[in-house]
Short mmCIF file of C-alpha atoms in Angstrom, two decimals:
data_model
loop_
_atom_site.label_atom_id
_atom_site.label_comp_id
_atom_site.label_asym_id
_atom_site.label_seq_id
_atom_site.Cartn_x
_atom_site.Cartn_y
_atom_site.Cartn_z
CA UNK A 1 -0.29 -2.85 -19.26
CA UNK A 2 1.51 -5.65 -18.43
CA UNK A 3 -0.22 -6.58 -15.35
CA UNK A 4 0.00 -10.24 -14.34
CA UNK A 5 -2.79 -12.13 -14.17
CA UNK A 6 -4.33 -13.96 -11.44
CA UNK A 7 -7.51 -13.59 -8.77
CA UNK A 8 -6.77 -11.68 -5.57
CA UNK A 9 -10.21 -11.11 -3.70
CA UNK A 10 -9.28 -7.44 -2.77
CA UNK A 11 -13.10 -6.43 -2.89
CA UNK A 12 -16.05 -8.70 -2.18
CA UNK A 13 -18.40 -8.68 -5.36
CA UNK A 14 -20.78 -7.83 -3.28
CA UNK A 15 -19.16 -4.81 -1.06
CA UNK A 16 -19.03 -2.39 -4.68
CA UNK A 17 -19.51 1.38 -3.40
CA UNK A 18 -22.18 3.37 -3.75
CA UNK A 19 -21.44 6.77 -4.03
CA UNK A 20 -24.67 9.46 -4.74
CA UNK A 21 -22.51 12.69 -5.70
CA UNK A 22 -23.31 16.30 -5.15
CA UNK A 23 -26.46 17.39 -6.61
CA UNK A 24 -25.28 19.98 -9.49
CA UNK A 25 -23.09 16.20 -10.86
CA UNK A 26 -26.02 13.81 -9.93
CA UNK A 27 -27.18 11.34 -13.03
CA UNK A 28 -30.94 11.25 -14.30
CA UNK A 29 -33.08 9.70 -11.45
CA UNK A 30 -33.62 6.58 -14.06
CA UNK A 31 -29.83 5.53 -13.66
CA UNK A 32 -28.88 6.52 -10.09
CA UNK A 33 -29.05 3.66 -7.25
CA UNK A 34 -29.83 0.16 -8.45
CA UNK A 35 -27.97 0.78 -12.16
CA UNK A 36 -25.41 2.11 -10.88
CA UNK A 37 -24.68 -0.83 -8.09
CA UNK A 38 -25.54 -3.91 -10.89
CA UNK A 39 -22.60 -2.19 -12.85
CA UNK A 40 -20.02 -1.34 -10.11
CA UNK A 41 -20.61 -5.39 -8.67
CA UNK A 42 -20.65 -6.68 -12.12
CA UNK A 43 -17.07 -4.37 -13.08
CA UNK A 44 -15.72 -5.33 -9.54
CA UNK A 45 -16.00 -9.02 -10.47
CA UNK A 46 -14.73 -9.06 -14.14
CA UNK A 47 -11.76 -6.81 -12.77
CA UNK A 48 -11.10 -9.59 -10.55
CA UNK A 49 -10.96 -12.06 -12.92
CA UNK A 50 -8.11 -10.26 -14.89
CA UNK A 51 -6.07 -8.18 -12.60
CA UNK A 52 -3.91 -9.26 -10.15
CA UNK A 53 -4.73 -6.73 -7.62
CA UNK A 54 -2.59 -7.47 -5.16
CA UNK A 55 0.61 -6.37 -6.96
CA UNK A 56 -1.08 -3.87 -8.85
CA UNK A 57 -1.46 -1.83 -5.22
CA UNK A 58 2.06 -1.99 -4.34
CA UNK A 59 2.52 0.11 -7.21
CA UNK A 60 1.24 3.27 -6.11
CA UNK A 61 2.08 5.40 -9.08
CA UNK A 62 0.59 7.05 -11.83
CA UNK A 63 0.87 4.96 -14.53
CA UNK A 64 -0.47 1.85 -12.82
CA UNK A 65 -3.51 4.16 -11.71
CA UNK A 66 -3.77 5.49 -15.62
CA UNK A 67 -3.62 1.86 -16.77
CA UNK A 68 -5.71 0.51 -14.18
CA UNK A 69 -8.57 3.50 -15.00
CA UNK A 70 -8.82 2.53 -18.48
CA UNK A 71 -9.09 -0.83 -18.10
CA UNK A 72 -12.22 -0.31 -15.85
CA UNK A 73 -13.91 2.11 -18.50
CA UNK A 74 -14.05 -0.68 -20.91
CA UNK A 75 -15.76 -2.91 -18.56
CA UNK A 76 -17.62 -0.20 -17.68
CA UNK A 77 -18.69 0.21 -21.56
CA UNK A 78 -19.37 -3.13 -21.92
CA UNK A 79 -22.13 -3.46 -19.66
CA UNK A 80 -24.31 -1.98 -21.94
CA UNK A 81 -26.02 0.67 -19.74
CA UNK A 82 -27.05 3.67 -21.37
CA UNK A 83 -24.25 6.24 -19.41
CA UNK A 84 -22.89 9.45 -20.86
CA UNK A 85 -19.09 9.31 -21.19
CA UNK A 86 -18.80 11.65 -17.56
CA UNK A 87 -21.02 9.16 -15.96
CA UNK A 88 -18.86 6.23 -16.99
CA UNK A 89 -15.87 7.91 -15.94
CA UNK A 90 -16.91 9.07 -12.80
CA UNK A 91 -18.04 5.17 -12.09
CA UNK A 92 -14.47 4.15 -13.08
CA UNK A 93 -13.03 6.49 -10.71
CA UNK A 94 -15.24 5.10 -7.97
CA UNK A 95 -14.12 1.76 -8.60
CA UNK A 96 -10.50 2.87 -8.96
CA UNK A 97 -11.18 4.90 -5.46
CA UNK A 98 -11.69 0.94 -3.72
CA UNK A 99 -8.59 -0.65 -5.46
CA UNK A 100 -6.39 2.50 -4.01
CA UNK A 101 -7.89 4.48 -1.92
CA UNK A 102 -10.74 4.57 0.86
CA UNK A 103 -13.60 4.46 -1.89
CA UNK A 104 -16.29 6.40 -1.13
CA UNK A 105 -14.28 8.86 1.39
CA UNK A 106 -11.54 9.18 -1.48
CA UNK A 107 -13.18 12.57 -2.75
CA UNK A 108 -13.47 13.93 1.59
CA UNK A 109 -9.80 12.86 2.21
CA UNK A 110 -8.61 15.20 -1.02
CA UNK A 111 -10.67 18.04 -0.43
CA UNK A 112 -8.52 20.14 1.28
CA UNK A 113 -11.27 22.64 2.88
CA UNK A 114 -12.59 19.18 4.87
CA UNK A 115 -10.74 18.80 8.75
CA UNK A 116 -12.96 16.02 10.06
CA UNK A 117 -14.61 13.07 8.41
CA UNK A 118 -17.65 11.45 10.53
CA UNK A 119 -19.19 8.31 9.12
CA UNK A 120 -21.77 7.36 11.66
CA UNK A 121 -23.27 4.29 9.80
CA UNK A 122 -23.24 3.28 6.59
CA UNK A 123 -25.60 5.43 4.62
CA UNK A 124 -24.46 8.97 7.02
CA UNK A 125 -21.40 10.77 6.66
CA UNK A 126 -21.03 14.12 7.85
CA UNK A 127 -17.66 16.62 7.36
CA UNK A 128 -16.56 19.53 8.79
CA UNK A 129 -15.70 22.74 6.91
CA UNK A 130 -14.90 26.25 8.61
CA UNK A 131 -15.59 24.88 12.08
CA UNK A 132 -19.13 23.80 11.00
CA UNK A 133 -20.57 20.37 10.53
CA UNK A 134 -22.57 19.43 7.27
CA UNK A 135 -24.19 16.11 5.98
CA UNK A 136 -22.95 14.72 3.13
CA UNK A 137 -24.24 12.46 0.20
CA UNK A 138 -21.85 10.49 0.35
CA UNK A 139 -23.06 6.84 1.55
CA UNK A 140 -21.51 3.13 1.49
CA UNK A 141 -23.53 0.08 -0.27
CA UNK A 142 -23.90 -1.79 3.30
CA UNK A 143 -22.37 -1.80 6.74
CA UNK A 144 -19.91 -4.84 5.29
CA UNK A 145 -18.69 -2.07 2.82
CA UNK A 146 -17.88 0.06 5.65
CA UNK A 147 -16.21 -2.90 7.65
CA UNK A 148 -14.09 -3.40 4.58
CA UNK A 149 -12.96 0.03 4.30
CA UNK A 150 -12.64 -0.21 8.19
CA UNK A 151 -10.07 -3.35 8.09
CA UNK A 152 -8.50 -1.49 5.04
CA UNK A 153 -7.24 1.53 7.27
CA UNK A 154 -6.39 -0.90 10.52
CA UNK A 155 -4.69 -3.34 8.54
CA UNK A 156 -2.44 -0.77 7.11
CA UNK A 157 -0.82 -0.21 10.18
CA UNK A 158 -0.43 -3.36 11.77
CA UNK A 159 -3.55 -3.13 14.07
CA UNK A 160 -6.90 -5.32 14.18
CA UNK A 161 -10.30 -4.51 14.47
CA UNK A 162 -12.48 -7.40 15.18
CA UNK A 163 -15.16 -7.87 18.64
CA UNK A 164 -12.56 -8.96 21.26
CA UNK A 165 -10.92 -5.19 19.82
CA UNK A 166 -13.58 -3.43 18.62
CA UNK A 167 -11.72 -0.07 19.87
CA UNK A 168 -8.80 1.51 17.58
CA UNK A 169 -6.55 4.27 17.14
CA UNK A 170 -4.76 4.52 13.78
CA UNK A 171 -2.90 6.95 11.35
CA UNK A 172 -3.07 7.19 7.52
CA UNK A 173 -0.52 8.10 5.41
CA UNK A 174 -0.96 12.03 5.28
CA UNK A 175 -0.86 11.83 9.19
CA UNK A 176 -4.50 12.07 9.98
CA UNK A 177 -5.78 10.48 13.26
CA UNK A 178 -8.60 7.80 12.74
CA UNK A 179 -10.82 6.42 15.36
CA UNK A 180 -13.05 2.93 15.17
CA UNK A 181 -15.44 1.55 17.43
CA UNK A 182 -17.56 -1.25 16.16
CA UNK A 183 -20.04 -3.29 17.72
CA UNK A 184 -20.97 -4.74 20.25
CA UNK A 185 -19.82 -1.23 21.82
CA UNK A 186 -21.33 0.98 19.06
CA UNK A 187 -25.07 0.14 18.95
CA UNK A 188 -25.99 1.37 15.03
CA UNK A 189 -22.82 -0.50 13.65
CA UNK A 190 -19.51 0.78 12.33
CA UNK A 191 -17.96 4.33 13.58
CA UNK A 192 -15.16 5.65 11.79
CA UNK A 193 -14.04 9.24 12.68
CA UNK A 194 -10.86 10.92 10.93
CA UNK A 195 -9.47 13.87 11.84
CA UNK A 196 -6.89 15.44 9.15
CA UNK A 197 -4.05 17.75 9.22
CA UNK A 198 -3.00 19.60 6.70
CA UNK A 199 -0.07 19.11 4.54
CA UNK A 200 1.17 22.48 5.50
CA UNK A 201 0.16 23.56 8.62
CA UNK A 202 -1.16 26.97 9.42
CA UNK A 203 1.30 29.57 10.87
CA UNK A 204 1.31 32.69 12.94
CA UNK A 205 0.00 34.91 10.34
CA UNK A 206 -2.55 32.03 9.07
CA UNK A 207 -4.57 32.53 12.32
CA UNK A 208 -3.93 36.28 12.27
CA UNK A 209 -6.17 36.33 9.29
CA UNK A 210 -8.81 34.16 10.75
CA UNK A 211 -9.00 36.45 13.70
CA UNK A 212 -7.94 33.80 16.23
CA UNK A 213 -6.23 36.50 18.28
CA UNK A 214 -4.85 39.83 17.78
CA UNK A 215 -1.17 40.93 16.95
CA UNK A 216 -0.56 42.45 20.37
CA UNK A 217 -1.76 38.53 21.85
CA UNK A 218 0.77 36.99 19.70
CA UNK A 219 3.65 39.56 20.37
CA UNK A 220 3.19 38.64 23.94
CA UNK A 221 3.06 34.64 23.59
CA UNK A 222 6.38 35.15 21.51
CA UNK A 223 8.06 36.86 24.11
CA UNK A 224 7.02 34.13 26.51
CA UNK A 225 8.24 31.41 24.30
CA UNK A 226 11.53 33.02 23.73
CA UNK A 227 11.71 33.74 27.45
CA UNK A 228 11.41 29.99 27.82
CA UNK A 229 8.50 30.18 29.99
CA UNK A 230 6.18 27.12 30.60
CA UNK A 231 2.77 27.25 28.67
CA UNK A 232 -0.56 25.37 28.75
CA UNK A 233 -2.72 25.15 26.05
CA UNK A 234 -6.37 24.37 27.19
CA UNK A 235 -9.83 24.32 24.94
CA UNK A 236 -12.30 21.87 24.26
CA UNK A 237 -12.79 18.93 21.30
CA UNK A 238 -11.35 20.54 17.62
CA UNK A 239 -11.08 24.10 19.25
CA UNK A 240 -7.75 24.23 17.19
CA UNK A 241 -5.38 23.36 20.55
CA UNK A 242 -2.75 21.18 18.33
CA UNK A 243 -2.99 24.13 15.45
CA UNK A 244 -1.97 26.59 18.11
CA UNK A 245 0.83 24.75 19.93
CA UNK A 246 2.41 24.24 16.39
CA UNK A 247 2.36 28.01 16.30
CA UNK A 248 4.56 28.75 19.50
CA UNK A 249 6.59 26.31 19.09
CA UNK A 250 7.50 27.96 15.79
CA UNK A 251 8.83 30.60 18.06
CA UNK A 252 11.89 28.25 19.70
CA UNK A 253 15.03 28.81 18.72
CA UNK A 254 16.65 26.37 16.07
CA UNK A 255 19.63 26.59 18.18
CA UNK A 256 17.63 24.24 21.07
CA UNK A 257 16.97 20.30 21.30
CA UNK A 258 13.22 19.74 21.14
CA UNK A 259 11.61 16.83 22.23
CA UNK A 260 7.85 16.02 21.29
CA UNK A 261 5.69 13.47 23.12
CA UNK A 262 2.63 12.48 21.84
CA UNK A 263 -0.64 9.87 21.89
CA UNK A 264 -0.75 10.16 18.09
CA UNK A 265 1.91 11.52 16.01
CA UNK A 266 0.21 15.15 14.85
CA UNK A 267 2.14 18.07 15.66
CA UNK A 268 4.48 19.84 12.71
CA UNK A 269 7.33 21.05 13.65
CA UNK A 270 9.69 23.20 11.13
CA UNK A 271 12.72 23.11 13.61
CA UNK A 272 15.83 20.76 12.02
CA UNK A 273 16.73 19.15 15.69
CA UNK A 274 13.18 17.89 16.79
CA UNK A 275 13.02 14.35 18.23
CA UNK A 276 9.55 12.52 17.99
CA UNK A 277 8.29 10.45 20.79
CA UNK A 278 4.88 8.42 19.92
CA UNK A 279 2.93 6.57 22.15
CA UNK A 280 2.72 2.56 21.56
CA UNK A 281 -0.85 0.52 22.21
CA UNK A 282 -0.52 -2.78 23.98
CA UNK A 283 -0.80 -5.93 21.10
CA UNK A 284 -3.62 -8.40 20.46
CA UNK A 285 -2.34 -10.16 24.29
CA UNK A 286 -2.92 -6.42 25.90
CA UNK A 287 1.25 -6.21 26.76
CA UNK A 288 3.96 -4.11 25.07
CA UNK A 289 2.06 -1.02 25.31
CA UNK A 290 4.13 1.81 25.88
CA UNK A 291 2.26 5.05 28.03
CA UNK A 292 2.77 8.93 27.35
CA UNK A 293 4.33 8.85 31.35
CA UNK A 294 7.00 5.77 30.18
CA UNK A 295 7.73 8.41 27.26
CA UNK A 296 8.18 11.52 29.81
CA UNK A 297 10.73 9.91 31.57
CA UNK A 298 12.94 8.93 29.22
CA UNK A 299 12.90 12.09 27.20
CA UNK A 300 14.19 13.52 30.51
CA UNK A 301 17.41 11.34 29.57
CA UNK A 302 17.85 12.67 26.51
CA UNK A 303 19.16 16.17 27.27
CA UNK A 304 16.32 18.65 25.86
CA UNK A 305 16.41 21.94 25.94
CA UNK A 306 12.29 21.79 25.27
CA UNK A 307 10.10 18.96 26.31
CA UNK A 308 6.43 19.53 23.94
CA UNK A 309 3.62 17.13 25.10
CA UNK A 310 1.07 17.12 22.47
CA UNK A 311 -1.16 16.25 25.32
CA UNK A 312 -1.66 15.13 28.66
CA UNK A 313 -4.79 13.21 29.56
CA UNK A 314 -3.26 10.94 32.46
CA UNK A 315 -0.89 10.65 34.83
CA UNK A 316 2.24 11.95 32.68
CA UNK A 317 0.57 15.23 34.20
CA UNK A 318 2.69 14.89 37.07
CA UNK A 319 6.12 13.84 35.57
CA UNK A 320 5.09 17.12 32.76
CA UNK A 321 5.10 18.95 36.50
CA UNK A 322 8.60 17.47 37.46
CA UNK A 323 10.16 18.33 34.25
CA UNK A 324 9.00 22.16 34.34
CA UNK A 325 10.47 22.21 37.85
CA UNK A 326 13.48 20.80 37.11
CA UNK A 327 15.06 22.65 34.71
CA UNK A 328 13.36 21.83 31.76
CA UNK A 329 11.36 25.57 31.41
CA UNK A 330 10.05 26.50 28.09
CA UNK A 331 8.02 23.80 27.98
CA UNK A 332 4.31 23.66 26.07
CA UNK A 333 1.81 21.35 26.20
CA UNK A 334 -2.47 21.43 25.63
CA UNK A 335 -5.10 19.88 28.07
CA UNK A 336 -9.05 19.35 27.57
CA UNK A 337 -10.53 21.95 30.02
CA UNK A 338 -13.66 24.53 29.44
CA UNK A 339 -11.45 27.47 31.45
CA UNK A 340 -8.09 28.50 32.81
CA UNK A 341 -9.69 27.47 36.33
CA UNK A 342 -10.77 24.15 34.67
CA UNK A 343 -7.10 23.64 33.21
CA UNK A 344 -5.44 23.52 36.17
CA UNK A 345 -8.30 21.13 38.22
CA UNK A 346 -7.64 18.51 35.40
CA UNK A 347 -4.17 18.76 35.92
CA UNK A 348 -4.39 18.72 39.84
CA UNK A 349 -6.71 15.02 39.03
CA UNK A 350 -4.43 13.83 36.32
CA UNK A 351 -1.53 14.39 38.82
CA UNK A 352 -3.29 12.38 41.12
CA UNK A 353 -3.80 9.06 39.40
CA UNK A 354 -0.13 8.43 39.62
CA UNK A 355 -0.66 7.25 43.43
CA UNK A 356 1.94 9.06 44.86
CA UNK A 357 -0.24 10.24 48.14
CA UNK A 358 1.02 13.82 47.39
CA UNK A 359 -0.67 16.65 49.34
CA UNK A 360 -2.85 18.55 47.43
CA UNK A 361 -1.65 21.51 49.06
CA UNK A 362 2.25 20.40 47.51
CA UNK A 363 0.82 19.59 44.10
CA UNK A 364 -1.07 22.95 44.20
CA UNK A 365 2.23 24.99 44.86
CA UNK A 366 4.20 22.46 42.21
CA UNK A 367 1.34 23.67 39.52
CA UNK A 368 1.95 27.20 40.53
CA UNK A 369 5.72 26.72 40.37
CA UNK A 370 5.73 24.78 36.88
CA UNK A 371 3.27 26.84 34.54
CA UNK A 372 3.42 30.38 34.18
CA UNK A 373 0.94 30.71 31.14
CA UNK A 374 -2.56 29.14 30.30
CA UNK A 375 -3.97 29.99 26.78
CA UNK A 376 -7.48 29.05 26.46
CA UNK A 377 -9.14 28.71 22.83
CA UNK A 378 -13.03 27.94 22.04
CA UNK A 379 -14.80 27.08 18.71
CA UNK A 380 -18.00 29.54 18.39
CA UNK A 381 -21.05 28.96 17.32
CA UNK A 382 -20.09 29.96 13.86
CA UNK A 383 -16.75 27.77 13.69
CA UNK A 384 -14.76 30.73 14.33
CA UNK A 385 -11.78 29.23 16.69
CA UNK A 386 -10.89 32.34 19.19
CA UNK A 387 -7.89 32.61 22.01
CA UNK A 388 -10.56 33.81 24.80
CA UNK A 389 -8.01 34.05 27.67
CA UNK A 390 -3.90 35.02 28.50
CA UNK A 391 -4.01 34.07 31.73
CA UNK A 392 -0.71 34.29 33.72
CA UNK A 393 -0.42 32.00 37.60
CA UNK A 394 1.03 34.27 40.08
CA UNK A 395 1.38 31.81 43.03
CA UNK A 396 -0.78 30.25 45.73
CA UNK A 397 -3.56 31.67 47.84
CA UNK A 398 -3.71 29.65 50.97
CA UNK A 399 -4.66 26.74 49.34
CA UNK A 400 -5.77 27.95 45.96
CA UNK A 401 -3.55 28.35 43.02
CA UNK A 402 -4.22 32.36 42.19
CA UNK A 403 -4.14 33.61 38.55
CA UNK A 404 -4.71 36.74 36.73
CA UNK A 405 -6.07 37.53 33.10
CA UNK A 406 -3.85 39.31 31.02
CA UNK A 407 -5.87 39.59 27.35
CA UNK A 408 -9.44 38.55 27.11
CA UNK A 409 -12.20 38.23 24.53
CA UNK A 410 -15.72 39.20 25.36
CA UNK A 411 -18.49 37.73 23.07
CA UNK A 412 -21.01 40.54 22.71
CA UNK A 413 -23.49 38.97 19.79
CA UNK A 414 -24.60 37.44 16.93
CA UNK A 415 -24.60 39.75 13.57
CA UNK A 416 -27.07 39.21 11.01
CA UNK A 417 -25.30 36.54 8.82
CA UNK A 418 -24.53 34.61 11.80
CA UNK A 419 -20.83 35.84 12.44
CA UNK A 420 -20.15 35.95 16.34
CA UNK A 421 -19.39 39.04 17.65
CA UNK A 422 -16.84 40.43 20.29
CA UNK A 423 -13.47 42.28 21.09
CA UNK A 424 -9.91 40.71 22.09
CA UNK A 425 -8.97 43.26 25.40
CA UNK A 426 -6.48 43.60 27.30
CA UNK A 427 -7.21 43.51 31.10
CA UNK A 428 -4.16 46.79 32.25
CA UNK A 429 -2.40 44.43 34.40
CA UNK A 430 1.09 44.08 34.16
CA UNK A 431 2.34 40.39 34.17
CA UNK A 432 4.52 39.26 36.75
CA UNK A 433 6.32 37.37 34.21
CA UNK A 434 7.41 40.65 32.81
CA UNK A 435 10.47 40.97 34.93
CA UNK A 436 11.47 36.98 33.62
CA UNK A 437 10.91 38.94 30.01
CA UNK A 438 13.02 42.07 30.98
CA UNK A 439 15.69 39.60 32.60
CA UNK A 440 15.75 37.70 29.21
CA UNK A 441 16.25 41.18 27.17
CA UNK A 442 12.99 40.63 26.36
CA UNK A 443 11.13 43.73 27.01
CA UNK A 444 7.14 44.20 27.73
CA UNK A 445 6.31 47.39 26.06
CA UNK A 446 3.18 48.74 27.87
CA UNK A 447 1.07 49.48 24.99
CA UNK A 448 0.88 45.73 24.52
CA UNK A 449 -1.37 45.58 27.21
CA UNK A 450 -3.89 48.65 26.68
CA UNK A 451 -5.42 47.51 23.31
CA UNK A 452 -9.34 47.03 22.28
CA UNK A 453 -9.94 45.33 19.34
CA UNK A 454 -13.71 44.72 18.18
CA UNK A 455 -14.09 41.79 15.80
#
């Protein structure tokens, strides 16, 4: 192949993967667990011996991967265990899964049905699928083979993992967000939590299908967004928040300058003139770190039509605030909170940690003033992901910021297969934002709002 030789110790001989496959591809009992480790150890440390692995990674392509693969099935031959020709390729792959990939979580990251991989400890995995959480079989030899894999993922992006940092945000390649906490912090050993994205993320239509929300739900979130009115996305953990704000702001106009803010680097945009901010963590010394609020600030210099913060969880809050009052309308942006009511107290507290001694009675009419919209979304029981409130602000209330519900959905059961049950309504009242619409030539129709849809 052409390979140079040398030693590179990529893989510890004694880290070599594990990896018990689904039951309808498992081996005879006879040759599954210690068989298969003595061979991937004893393959790991010839491969050693002859590859230079180092250079071989920075390859990346086919070829090298083809080359590499056969290379291992003849060591994997010669060891002179009794496997079928599937069983020796599937160890091959395995092996070739640690040189270039993530080994064992190779097969979760390409399985495109999978949006979050959970390895708790070493020997439990779980994924989720349709909203719903399942164990896996997957399992690593040790908790050092996790810690390699671990260092792997930091290392590729610059970052450290070690116990004076045993806390770390990181991306892959394909954009998902990773998540590591080690010990002392985590008690059991080694967490590792990745949440993935899809390569083409889902549109409009996409969560029409899946019932998310109705047509008449989505006609009216258009209109806002064209209408340039200010929007806040609110649900809990993986209730599909970032899915949904990559939805409406489908709806902006190519003709406008969009700039995104986020913690991690996630949202999709299909818009040509889109400028991404991303968040910077301090270094090793705990300085250069660069906050969501530093980022607000200076998009507000850089002439946007459309500031999108993929989240606030801090004191940017009140600078998000600023900007929707100050000419910057048409903004989005998504916040953890259990309700519409809950939304706007996190925002109120997140304003707050900025230490500006602001009234809460002025911060309460600034809230009022800046967001027009709060969409709520919930994960079900059953995984479904739902839009369970439209609700629009219509002002203050002596000291309370007042709000009405313009489309609702109303669980109403469980059917027999475990489906939740319920209908997307619309409440009758007409939104004060209506006359924004109508000024925009944007009209309401009113049979928008007089629909029942059972689900």
């Amino acid at each position: 192949m052409g390979v140079p030789t040398g030693s590179i110790p990529e893989l510890p001989a004694n880290a070599a993967p594990v990896r018990i496959v689904s039951p309808a591809d498992r081996t005879p009992l006879q040759l599954l667990g210690r068989a298969q480790q003595e061979v991937k150890s004893a393959v790991h440390r010839q491969l050693l011996g002859k590859i230079d692995l180092e250079k071989l990674i920075f390859m990346q392509d086919a070829r090298a991967r083809q080359g590499l693969l056969g290379i291992i099935l003849q060591l994997v031959g010669e060891q002179g265990t009794p496997f079928s020709a599937s069983e020796r390729e599937r160890l091959a792959k395995e092996v070739l899964d640690e040189v270039f990939g993530l080994g064992p979580l190779e097969p979760l990251l390409q399985d495109p049905t999978i949006s979050d991989v959970l390895v708790n400890t070493a020997d439990s995995v779980y994924v989720e699928r349709g909203g719903v959480l399942e164990k896996t079989s997957v399992v690593f030899k040790d908790t050092s083979h996790l810690m390699h894999i671990i260092e792997k993922i930091v290392s590729s992006v610059g970052r450290r993992v070690d116990e004076s940092s045993p806390m770390v945000d990181a991306r892959l390649a394909d954009g998902s967000r990773v998540n590591v906490i080690i010990p002392p912090l985590a008690v059991d050993g080694p967490i590792l939590s990745i949440r993935r994205f899809g390569t083409v993320p889902l549109t409009a239509d996409d969560l029409l299908k899946c019932q998310e929300y109705i047509p008449e739900m989505l006609e009216v979130l258009q209109k806002a967004v064209r209408a340039r009115l200010n929007i806040l996305v609110s649900g809990g953990t993986g209730s599909g928040k970032t899915t949904l704000l990559n939805v409406l702001s489908g709806f902006i106009s190519e003709r406008e300058r969009i700039v995104t803010i986020e913690d991690s680097a996630e949202l999709q945009l299909k818009q040509q003139h889109v400028v991404r901010l991303e968040c910077r963590p301090p270094n090793v010394e705990g300085k250069g770190g660069v906050k969501q609020r530093e980022l607000v600030i200076n998009a507000l210099r850089m002439r946007p039509d459309r500031i999108i913060v993929g989240e606030v969880r801090g004191e940017e809050a009140l600078d998000m605030l600023q900007a929707m009052n100050t000419g910057h309308d048409g903004s989005i942006t998504t916040v953890h909170a259990n309700s519409p009511r809950d939304a706007l107290s996190r925002i109120e507290t997140m304003s707050m940690m900025a230490n500006l001694n602001i009234p809460e009675k002025a911060l309460r009419q600034q809230i009022s003033a800046a967001v027009h919209i709060i969409v709520q979304v919930a994960r079900l029981s059953d995984g479904s992901r739902r839009v369970t409130h439209i609700s629009e602000i219509t002002g203050n209330s002596g000291d309370m910021v007042s709000m009405q519900d313009i489309f609702l959905f109303e669980k109403r059961g469980i059917g027999p297969n475990g489906k939740v049950l319920g209908r997307f309504y619309a409440t009758g009242i007409v939104p004060k934002f209506a006359e924004k619409l109508r000024a925009s030539g944007i009209p309401l129709p009113p049979s928008l709002l007089s629909v029942s849809v059972d689900v």
